Tab-separated table of C-alpha atoms in Angstrom:
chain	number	residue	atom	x	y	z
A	1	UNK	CA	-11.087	66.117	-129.792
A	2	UNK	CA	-10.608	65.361	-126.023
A	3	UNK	CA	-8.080	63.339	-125.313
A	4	UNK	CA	-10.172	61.061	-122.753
A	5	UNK	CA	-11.510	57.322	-123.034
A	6	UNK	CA	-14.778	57.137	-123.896
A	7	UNK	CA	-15.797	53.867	-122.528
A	8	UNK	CA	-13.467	54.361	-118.915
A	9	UNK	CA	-13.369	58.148	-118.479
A	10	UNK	CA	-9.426	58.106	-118.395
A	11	UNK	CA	-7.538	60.899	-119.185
A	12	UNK	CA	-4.496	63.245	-118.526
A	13	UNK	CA	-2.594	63.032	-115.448
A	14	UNK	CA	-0.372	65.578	-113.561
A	15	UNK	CA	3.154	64.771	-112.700
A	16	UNK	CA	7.046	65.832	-113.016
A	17	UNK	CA	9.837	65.296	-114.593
A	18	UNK	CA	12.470	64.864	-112.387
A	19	UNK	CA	16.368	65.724	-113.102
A	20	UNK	CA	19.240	64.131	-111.690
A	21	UNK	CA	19.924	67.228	-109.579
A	22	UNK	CA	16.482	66.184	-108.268
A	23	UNK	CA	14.718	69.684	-110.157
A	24	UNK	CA	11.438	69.165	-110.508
A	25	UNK	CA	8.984	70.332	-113.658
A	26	UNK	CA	5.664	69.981	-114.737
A	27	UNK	CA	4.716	67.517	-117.459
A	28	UNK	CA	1.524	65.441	-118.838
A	29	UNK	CA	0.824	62.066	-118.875
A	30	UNK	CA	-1.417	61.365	-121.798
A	31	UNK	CA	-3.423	58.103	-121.830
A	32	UNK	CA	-2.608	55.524	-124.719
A	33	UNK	CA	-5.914	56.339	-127.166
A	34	UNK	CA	-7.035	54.113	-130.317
A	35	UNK	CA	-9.424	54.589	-132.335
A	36	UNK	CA	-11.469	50.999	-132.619
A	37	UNK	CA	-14.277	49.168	-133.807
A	38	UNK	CA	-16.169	47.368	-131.254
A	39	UNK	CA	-19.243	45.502	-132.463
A	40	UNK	CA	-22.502	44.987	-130.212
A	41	UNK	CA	-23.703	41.418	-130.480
A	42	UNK	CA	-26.872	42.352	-129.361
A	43	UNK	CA	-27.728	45.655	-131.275
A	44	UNK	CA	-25.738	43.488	-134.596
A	45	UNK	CA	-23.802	46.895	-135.219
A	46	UNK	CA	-20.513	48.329	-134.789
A	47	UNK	CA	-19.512	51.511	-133.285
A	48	UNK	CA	-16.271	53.528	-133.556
A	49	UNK	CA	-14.743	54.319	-130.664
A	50	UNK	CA	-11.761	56.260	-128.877
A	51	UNK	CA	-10.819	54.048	-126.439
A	52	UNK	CA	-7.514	53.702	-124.367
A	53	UNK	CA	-5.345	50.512	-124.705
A	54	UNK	CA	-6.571	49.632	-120.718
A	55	UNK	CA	-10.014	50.037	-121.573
A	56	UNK	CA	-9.955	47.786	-124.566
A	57	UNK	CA	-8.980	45.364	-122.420
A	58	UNK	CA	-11.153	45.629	-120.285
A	59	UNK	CA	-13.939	45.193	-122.264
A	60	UNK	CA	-12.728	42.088	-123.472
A	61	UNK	CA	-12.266	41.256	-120.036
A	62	UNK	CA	-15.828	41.408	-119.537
A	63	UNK	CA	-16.940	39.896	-122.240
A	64	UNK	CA	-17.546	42.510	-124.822
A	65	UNK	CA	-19.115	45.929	-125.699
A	66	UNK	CA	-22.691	44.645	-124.467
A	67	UNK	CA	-21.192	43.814	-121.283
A	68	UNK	CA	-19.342	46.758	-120.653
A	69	UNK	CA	-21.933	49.348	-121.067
A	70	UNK	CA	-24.137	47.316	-118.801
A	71	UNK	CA	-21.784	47.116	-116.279
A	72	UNK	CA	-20.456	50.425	-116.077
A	73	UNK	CA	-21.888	53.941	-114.564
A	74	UNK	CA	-23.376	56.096	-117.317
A	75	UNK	CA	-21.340	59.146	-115.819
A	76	UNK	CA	-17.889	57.403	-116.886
A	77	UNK	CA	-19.159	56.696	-119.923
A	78	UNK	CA	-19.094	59.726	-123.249
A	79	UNK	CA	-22.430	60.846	-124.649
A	80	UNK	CA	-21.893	59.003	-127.656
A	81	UNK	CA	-21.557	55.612	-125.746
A	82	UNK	CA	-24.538	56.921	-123.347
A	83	UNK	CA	-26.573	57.045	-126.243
A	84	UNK	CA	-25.841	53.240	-127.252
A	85	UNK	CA	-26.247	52.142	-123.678
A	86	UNK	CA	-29.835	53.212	-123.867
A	87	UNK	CA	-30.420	51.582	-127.238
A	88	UNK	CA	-28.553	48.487	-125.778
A	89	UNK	CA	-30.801	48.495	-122.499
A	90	UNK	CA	-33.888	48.873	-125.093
A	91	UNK	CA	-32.568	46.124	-127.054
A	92	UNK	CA	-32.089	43.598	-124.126
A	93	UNK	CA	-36.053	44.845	-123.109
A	94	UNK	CA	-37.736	44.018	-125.395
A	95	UNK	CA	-36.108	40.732	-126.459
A	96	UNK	CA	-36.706	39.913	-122.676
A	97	UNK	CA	-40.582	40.870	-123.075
A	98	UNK	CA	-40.687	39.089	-125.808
């Protein structure tokens, strides 16, 4: 398993780790991933997630999981969340049509 957000598209960054002799080495900076439940108000279903700790609040800050995935680019996104970004948008079509 990846260890990228599926909802922001955050993952590992590249730094160093520097000494007090000022030596410089290589290191990883993982993001903070959690595994969550977000539920889609529309859709009335929940979906598990892997989501960092900054994207979770994020999509709160927005208002939700329905929100979110409307908001947000599809190339950010995982294919899992893709795929319920299209069922979402199909969701929100038809109950406008209707």
């Amino acid at each position: 398993m990846s260890r990228i957000c599926e909802l922001t598209g955050k993952g590992r960054q590249v730094g160093h780790n520097v000494s007090h002799a000022n030596n410089k080495t290589k290191r990883v900076f993982l993001p903070n991933l959690q595994n969550v439940t977000l539920i889609s108000e529309k859709l009335d279903r929940s979906f598990k997630f892997r989501v960092s700790t900054q994207g979770l609040r994020s999509v709160e800050h927005n208002g939700g999981l329905d929100n979110w995935l409307l908001k947000t680019k599809s190339e950010k996104l995982s294919t899992r969340a893709q795929r319920v970004k299209r069922e979402l948008k199909k969701a929100v079509e038809s109950s406008d049509a209707a």
